[in-house]
Amino acid sequence: MTEHLNTAFERGTDGPKVILAGIDGSESSLRAAAYAAGLARRQNALLALVYVQPVMPAGAALGAPVPDTTDEIAQELAGEIRAAAERLKGIFEVRWQFHTFRGDPYAGLVSAAEELKADAVVVGASEQAGHRIVGSVAVRLVKAGRWPVTVVP
C-alpha cells in the first residue's frame, strides 16, 4: 500500500509565514500594526502592512482629486512606518513590507491577503459608530472564514 502525501498548500499548519496588518492611520489600526509586528517577530514571519486606498465616485471629493489625496496618505503612512522601523532597528528585528491596494477596505484586504498568501490577518476595531449596525471590516473578514483574524481594540 502506497501512501500519498498531500502536497496542497495548507495555511497556518506550521505557524504563520505572512502576517497581514491592515492600516489606515487610525489609532486602532496602528495598535493592530504594533501587535502584528510582535507576532511576526516571535514567529519569524513576514509582516505585510497594507493600506487600502479608497476609490470614491467622481465628484465626491471637493478640491484635490481623490487619487492624489489617497496617494499622499499612503506616502505619509509609509514614511511614518519607515521612521518607526528605523527607531526600533536592532531592538526588534522584523521583516516587513508596505503595500497599497485600491478599493473598499474589505475588498482591498481580501485581495491583499490572497495575493500575499497571508496566513493571518490583524486589523483594528472599527472606530465608527455606524459599523455596529452595518458590520465592520473585521466582522466581514471573520465571516469570510479564510484566515485567522485578530481584532485589536
Coordinates of N, CA and C in Angstrom, one line a residue:
M1 N 0.8 -1.2 0.0 CA 0.0 0.0 0.0 C 0.9 1.2 0.0
T2 N 0.7 2.1 -0.9 CA 1.5 3.3 -1.1 C 0.8 4.5 -0.5
E3 N 1.5 5.2 0.4 CA 0.9 6.4 1.0 C 1.1 7.6 0.1
H4 N 0.1 8.4 -0.1 CA 0.3 9.7 -0.9 C 0.3 10.8 0.1
L5 N 1.3 11.7 -0.1 CA 1.4 12.9 0.8 C 0.6 14.0 0.1
N6 N -0.1 14.6 1.0 CA -0.9 15.8 0.5 C 0.0 17.0 0.3
T7 N 0.2 17.4 -0.9 CA 1.1 18.5 -1.2 C 0.4 19.8 -1.4
A8 N -0.9 19.8 -1.1 CA -1.6 21.1 -1.2 C -1.2 22.0 -0.1
F9 N -1.2 23.3 -0.5 CA -0.8 24.4 0.4 C -1.8 24.5 1.6
E10 N -1.3 24.4 2.8 CA -2.2 24.5 4.0 C -1.7 25.7 4.8
R11 N -2.7 26.6 5.1 CA -2.4 27.8 5.8 C -2.3 27.5 7.3
G12 N -1.4 28.1 8.0 CA -1.4 28.1 9.5 C -1.0 26.7 10.1
T13 N -0.5 25.8 9.3 CA -0.2 24.5 9.9 C 1.1 24.5 10.6
D14 N 2.0 25.3 10.3 CA 3.3 25.3 11.0 C 3.7 26.8 11.4
G15 N 2.7 27.5 11.9 CA 2.8 28.8 12.3 C 2.8 29.7 11.1
P16 N 2.4 31.0 11.3 CA 2.2 31.9 10.1 C 3.6 32.3 9.5
K17 N 3.6 32.4 8.2 CA 4.8 32.8 7.5 C 4.6 34.3 7.0
V18 N 3.3 34.7 6.8 CA 3.0 36.0 6.4 C 1.8 36.5 7.3
I19 N 2.1 37.6 8.0 CA 1.0 38.2 8.8 C 0.7 39.5 8.2
L20 N -0.6 39.7 7.8 CA -1.0 40.9 7.2 C -1.7 41.8 8.3
A21 N -1.3 43.1 8.3 CA -2.0 44.1 9.2 C -2.5 45.2 8.3
G22 N -3.8 45.4 8.4 CA -4.5 46.5 7.7 C -4.3 47.8 8.5
I23 N -3.8 48.8 7.8 CA -3.6 50.1 8.4 C -4.3 51.2 7.6
D24 N -4.8 52.2 8.4 CA -5.4 53.3 7.7 C -5.1 54.7 8.4
G25 N -4.2 54.6 9.4 CA -3.8 55.8 10.1 C -4.5 56.0 11.4
S26 N -5.6 55.3 11.6 CA -6.4 55.4 12.8 C -5.5 54.8 14.0
E27 N -5.9 55.2 15.2 CA -5.2 54.7 16.4 C -5.3 53.2 16.5
S28 N -6.5 52.7 16.3 CA -6.7 51.2 16.4 C -5.9 50.5 15.3
S29 N -5.8 51.0 14.1 CA -5.0 50.3 13.1 C -3.5 50.4 13.4
L30 N -3.0 51.4 14.0 CA -1.6 51.5 14.4 C -1.3 50.5 15.5
R31 N -2.3 50.4 16.5 CA -2.1 49.4 17.5 C -2.1 48.0 16.9
A32 N -3.0 47.8 15.9 CA -3.0 46.5 15.2 C -1.7 46.2 14.6
A33 N -1.1 47.2 13.9 CA 0.2 47.0 13.3 C 1.3 46.7 14.3
A34 N 1.2 47.3 15.5 CA 2.2 47.0 16.5 C 2.1 45.6 17.0
Y35 N 0.8 45.2 17.2 CA 0.5 43.8 17.7 C 1.0 42.8 16.7
A36 N 0.7 43.1 15.4 CA 1.1 42.2 14.3 C 2.6 42.1 14.2
A37 N 3.3 43.2 14.5 CA 4.8 43.2 14.4 C 5.3 42.3 15.5
G38 N 4.7 42.4 16.7 CA 5.2 41.4 17.8 C 4.9 40.0 17.4
L39 N 3.8 39.7 16.8 CA 3.5 38.3 16.3 C 4.6 37.9 15.3
A40 N 4.8 38.8 14.3 CA 5.8 38.5 13.2 C 7.2 38.2 13.8
R41 N 7.5 39.0 14.7 CA 8.9 38.9 15.3 C 9.0 37.5 16.0
R42 N 8.0 37.2 16.8 CA 8.0 35.9 17.6 C 7.9 34.7 16.7
Q43 N 7.2 34.8 15.6 CA 7.0 33.7 14.6 C 8.0 33.7 13.5
N44 N 8.9 34.7 13.5 CA 9.9 34.9 12.4 C 9.1 34.9 11.0
A45 N 8.0 35.6 11.1 CA 7.2 35.7 9.9 C 7.4 37.1 9.2
L46 N 7.0 37.2 8.0 CA 7.0 38.5 7.2 C 5.8 39.3 7.7
L47 N 6.0 40.6 8.0 CA 4.9 41.5 8.3 C 4.5 42.3 7.1
A48 N 3.3 42.1 6.6 CA 2.8 42.8 5.4 C 1.9 43.9 5.9
L49 N 2.3 45.1 5.8 CA 1.5 46.3 6.2 C 0.7 46.8 5.0
V50 N -0.6 46.8 5.1 CA -1.4 47.1 3.9 C -2.3 48.3 4.2
Y51 N -2.2 49.3 3.3 CA -3.1 50.4 3.3 C -4.0 50.3 2.1
V52 N -5.3 50.3 2.3 CA -6.3 50.2 1.1 C -6.7 51.7 0.8
Q53 N -6.4 52.1 -0.4 CA -6.7 53.4 -0.8 C -8.2 53.4 -1.3
P54 N -9.0 54.2 -0.7 CA -10.4 54.2 -1.1 C -10.6 54.7 -2.5
V55 N -11.6 54.1 -3.2 CA -11.9 54.6 -4.5 C -13.3 55.3 -4.3
M56 N -13.3 56.6 -4.6 CA -14.6 57.3 -4.4 C -15.2 57.7 -5.8
P57 N -16.5 57.8 -5.9 CA -17.1 58.2 -7.1 C -16.6 59.6 -7.6
A58 N -16.6 59.8 -8.9 CA -16.2 61.1 -9.4 C -17.0 62.2 -8.8
G59 N -16.4 63.3 -8.4 CA -17.1 64.4 -7.9 C -17.3 64.3 -6.4
A60 N -17.0 63.2 -5.8 CA -17.2 63.0 -4.3 C -16.3 63.9 -3.5
A61 N -15.1 64.2 -4.0 CA -14.1 65.0 -3.3 C -14.2 66.4 -3.9
L62 N -14.3 67.3 -3.0 CA -14.2 68.7 -3.4 C -12.7 69.2 -3.3
G63 N -12.2 69.8 -4.4 CA -10.8 70.2 -4.3 C -9.9 69.2 -4.9
A64 N -9.0 68.6 -4.1 CA -8.0 67.7 -4.6 C -8.6 66.5 -5.2
P65 N -8.1 66.0 -6.3 CA -8.5 64.7 -6.8 C -8.3 63.6 -5.8
V66 N -9.2 62.7 -5.7 CA -9.1 61.6 -4.7 C -7.8 60.8 -4.8
P67 N -7.4 60.3 -6.0 CA -6.2 59.5 -6.1 C -5.0 60.3 -5.5
D68 N -4.9 61.6 -5.8 CA -3.8 62.3 -5.2 C -3.8 62.3 -3.7
T69 N -5.0 62.6 -3.2 CA -5.2 62.6 -1.7 C -4.8 61.3 -1.1
T70 N -5.3 60.2 -1.6 CA -5.0 58.9 -1.0 C -3.6 58.5 -1.3
D71 N -3.0 58.9 -2.4 CA -1.5 58.7 -2.6 C -0.7 59.4 -1.5
E72 N -1.1 60.6 -1.1 CA -0.5 61.4 -0.1 C -0.6 60.6 1.3
I73 N -1.8 60.1 1.6 CA -2.0 59.4 2.8 C -1.1 58.1 2.8
A74 N -1.0 57.4 1.7 CA -0.2 56.2 1.6 C 1.3 56.6 1.8
Q75 N 1.7 57.7 1.2 CA 3.1 58.1 1.4 C 3.4 58.5 2.8
E76 N 2.5 59.2 3.4 CA 2.6 59.6 4.8 C 2.7 58.4 5.7
L77 N 1.8 57.4 5.5 CA 1.9 56.2 6.3 C 3.2 55.4 6.1
A78 N 3.6 55.3 4.9 CA 4.9 54.6 4.6 C 6.0 55.3 5.3
G79 N 6.0 56.7 5.2 CA 7.1 57.4 5.9 C 7.1 57.2 7.4
E80 N 5.9 57.2 8.0 CA 5.8 57.0 9.5 C 6.2 55.6 9.8
I81 N 5.9 54.6 9.0 CA 6.3 53.2 9.3 C 7.8 53.1 9.2
R82 N 8.4 53.7 8.1 CA 9.8 53.6 8.0 C 10.5 54.3 9.1
A83 N 10.0 55.4 9.6 CA 10.7 56.1 10.7 C 10.6 55.3 12.0
A84 N 9.4 54.7 12.2 CA 9.3 53.9 13.4 C 10.2 52.6 13.3
A85 N 10.3 52.0 12.1 CA 11.1 50.9 12.0 C 12.6 51.2 12.2
E86 N 13.0 52.4 11.7 CA 14.4 52.9 11.9 C 14.7 53.1 13.4
R87 N 13.7 53.7 14.1 CA 13.9 53.9 15.6 C 14.1 52.6 16.3
L88 N 13.4 51.5 15.9 CA 13.4 50.3 16.6 C 14.4 49.3 16.1
K89 N 15.1 49.7 15.0 CA 16.1 48.8 14.4 C 17.1 48.3 15.5
G90 N 17.3 47.0 15.5 CA 18.2 46.5 16.5 C 17.5 46.0 17.7
I91 N 16.4 46.7 18.1 CA 15.7 46.2 19.2 C 14.7 45.1 18.8
F92 N 13.9 45.4 17.8 CA 13.0 44.4 17.2 C 13.4 44.2 15.8
E93 N 13.9 43.0 15.4 CA 14.1 42.8 14.0 C 12.9 42.1 13.4
V94 N 12.2 42.8 12.5 CA 11.1 42.3 11.9 C 11.2 42.5 10.4
R95 N 11.0 41.5 9.6 CA 11.0 41.7 8.2 C 9.6 42.2 7.8
W96 N 9.6 43.3 7.1 CA 8.2 43.9 6.8 C 8.2 44.5 5.4
Q97 N 7.0 44.6 4.8 CA 6.8 45.2 3.5 C 5.6 46.1 3.7
F98 N 5.5 47.2 2.9 CA 4.4 48.1 2.9 C 3.7 47.9 1.5
H99 N 2.4 47.7 1.5 CA 1.7 47.6 0.2 C 0.5 48.5 0.2
T100 N 0.1 49.0 -1.0 CA -1.2 49.7 -1.1 C -2.0 49.0 -2.1
F101 N -3.3 48.9 -1.8 CA -4.3 48.3 -2.7 C -5.4 49.3 -2.8
R102 N -6.2 49.3 -3.9 CA -7.3 50.2 -4.1 C -8.6 49.4 -3.9
G103 N -9.6 50.2 -3.4 CA -10.9 49.6 -3.3 C -11.5 49.9 -1.9
D104 N -12.6 49.3 -1.6 CA -13.2 49.5 -0.3 C -12.3 48.6 0.7
P105 N -12.3 49.0 2.0 CA -11.3 48.3 2.9 C -11.5 46.8 2.9
Y106 N -12.7 46.3 2.9 CA -12.9 44.8 3.0 C -12.3 44.2 1.7
A107 N -12.7 44.6 0.6 CA -12.3 44.0 -0.7 C -10.8 44.2 -0.9
G108 N -10.3 45.3 -0.5 CA -8.8 45.5 -0.6 C -8.0 44.6 0.3
L109 N -8.5 44.4 1.5 CA -7.8 43.5 2.4 C -7.9 42.0 2.0
V110 N -9.0 41.7 1.4 CA -9.2 40.3 0.9 C -8.2 40.1 -0.3
S111 N -8.2 41.1 -1.2 CA -7.2 41.0 -2.3 C -5.8 40.9 -1.9
A112 N -5.5 41.7 -0.9 CA -4.1 41.7 -0.3 C -3.8 40.4 0.3
A113 N -4.7 39.9 1.1 CA -4.4 38.6 1.8 C -4.3 37.5 0.8
E114 N -5.1 37.5 -0.2 CA -4.9 36.4 -1.3 C -3.6 36.6 -2.0
E115 N -3.4 37.8 -2.5 CA -2.1 38.0 -3.3 C -0.9 37.7 -2.5
L116 N -0.9 38.1 -1.3 CA 0.4 38.0 -0.4 C 0.4 36.6 0.3
K117 N -0.6 35.8 0.1 CA -0.7 34.5 0.7 C -0.6 34.6 2.2
A118 N -1.4 35.5 2.8 CA -1.4 35.7 4.2 C -1.9 34.5 5.0
D119 N -1.2 34.2 6.1 CA -1.6 33.1 7.0 C -2.5 33.7 8.1
A120 N -2.4 35.0 8.4 CA -3.2 35.6 9.4 C -3.4 37.0 9.1
V121 N -4.6 37.6 9.5 CA -4.9 39.0 9.3 C -5.1 39.7 10.6
V122 N -4.5 40.9 10.8 CA -4.7 41.6 12.0 C -5.3 43.0 11.6
V123 N -6.4 43.4 12.2 CA -7.0 44.7 12.0 C -7.4 45.4 13.3
G124 N -7.5 46.7 13.2 CA -8.0 47.4 14.4 C -9.5 47.4 14.4
A125 N -10.1 47.5 15.6 CA -11.5 47.5 15.8 C -12.0 48.8 15.1
S126 N -13.2 48.8 14.5 CA -13.8 50.0 13.9 C -14.0 51.0 14.9
E127 N -13.7 52.3 14.6 CA -13.9 53.4 15.5 C -15.2 54.2 15.0
Q128 N -15.9 53.6 14.1 CA -17.1 54.3 13.6 C -18.4 53.7 14.2
A129 N -19.2 54.5 14.7 CA -20.4 54.1 15.4 C -21.4 53.3 14.5
G130 N -21.5 53.7 13.2 CA -22.4 53.0 12.3 C -22.0 51.6 12.0
H131 N -20.8 51.2 12.3 CA -20.4 49.8 12.0 C -21.0 48.8 12.9
R132 N -21.5 49.3 14.0 CA -22.2 48.3 14.9 C -23.4 47.8 14.3
I133 N -24.0 48.6 13.4 CA -25.3 48.2 12.7 C -24.9 47.5 11.4
V134 N -24.1 48.1 10.6 CA -23.8 47.5 9.3 C -22.8 46.4 9.3
G135 N -21.9 46.4 10.2 CA -20.9 45.4 10.3 C -19.5 46.0 9.9
S136 N -18.5 45.8 10.7 CA -17.2 46.3 10.4 C -16.4 45.5 9.4
V137 N -15.3 46.0 9.0 CA -14.4 45.2 8.1 C -14.0 44.0 8.8
A138 N -13.7 44.1 10.1 CA -13.2 43.0 10.9 C -14.2 41.9 10.9
V139 N -15.5 42.2 11.2 CA -16.5 41.2 11.2 C -16.7 40.5 9.9
R140 N -16.6 41.3 8.8 CA -16.7 40.7 7.5 C -15.6 39.8 7.2
L141 N -14.3 40.1 7.6 CA -13.2 39.3 7.4 C -13.3 38.0 8.2
V142 N -13.8 38.0 9.4 CA -14.0 36.8 10.2 C -15.1 35.9 9.5
K143 N -16.2 36.5 9.0 CA -17.2 35.8 8.4 C -16.7 35.1 7.1
A144 N -15.8 35.8 6.4 CA -15.2 35.2 5.2 C -14.6 33.8 5.5
G145 N -14.0 33.6 6.7 CA -13.5 32.3 7.1 C -12.3 31.8 6.4
R146 N -11.5 32.7 5.8 CA -10.4 32.3 5.0 C -9.1 32.3 5.8
W147 N -9.0 33.1 6.8 CA -7.7 33.3 7.6 C -8.1 33.5 9.0
P148 N -7.2 33.2 10.0 CA -7.4 33.6 11.3 C -7.4 35.1 11.4
V149 N -8.3 35.7 12.0 CA -8.4 37.2 12.1 C -8.3 37.6 13.5
T150 N -7.4 38.5 13.8 CA -7.3 39.1 15.1 C -7.7 40.6 15.1
V151 N -8.6 40.9 16.0 CA -9.1 42.3 16.0 C -8.5 43.0 17.3
V152 N -7.8 44.0 17.0 CA -7.1 44.8 18.1 C -7.9 46.0 18.5
P153 N -8.3 46.1 19.8 CA -9.1 47.3 20.2 C -8.3 48.6 20.1

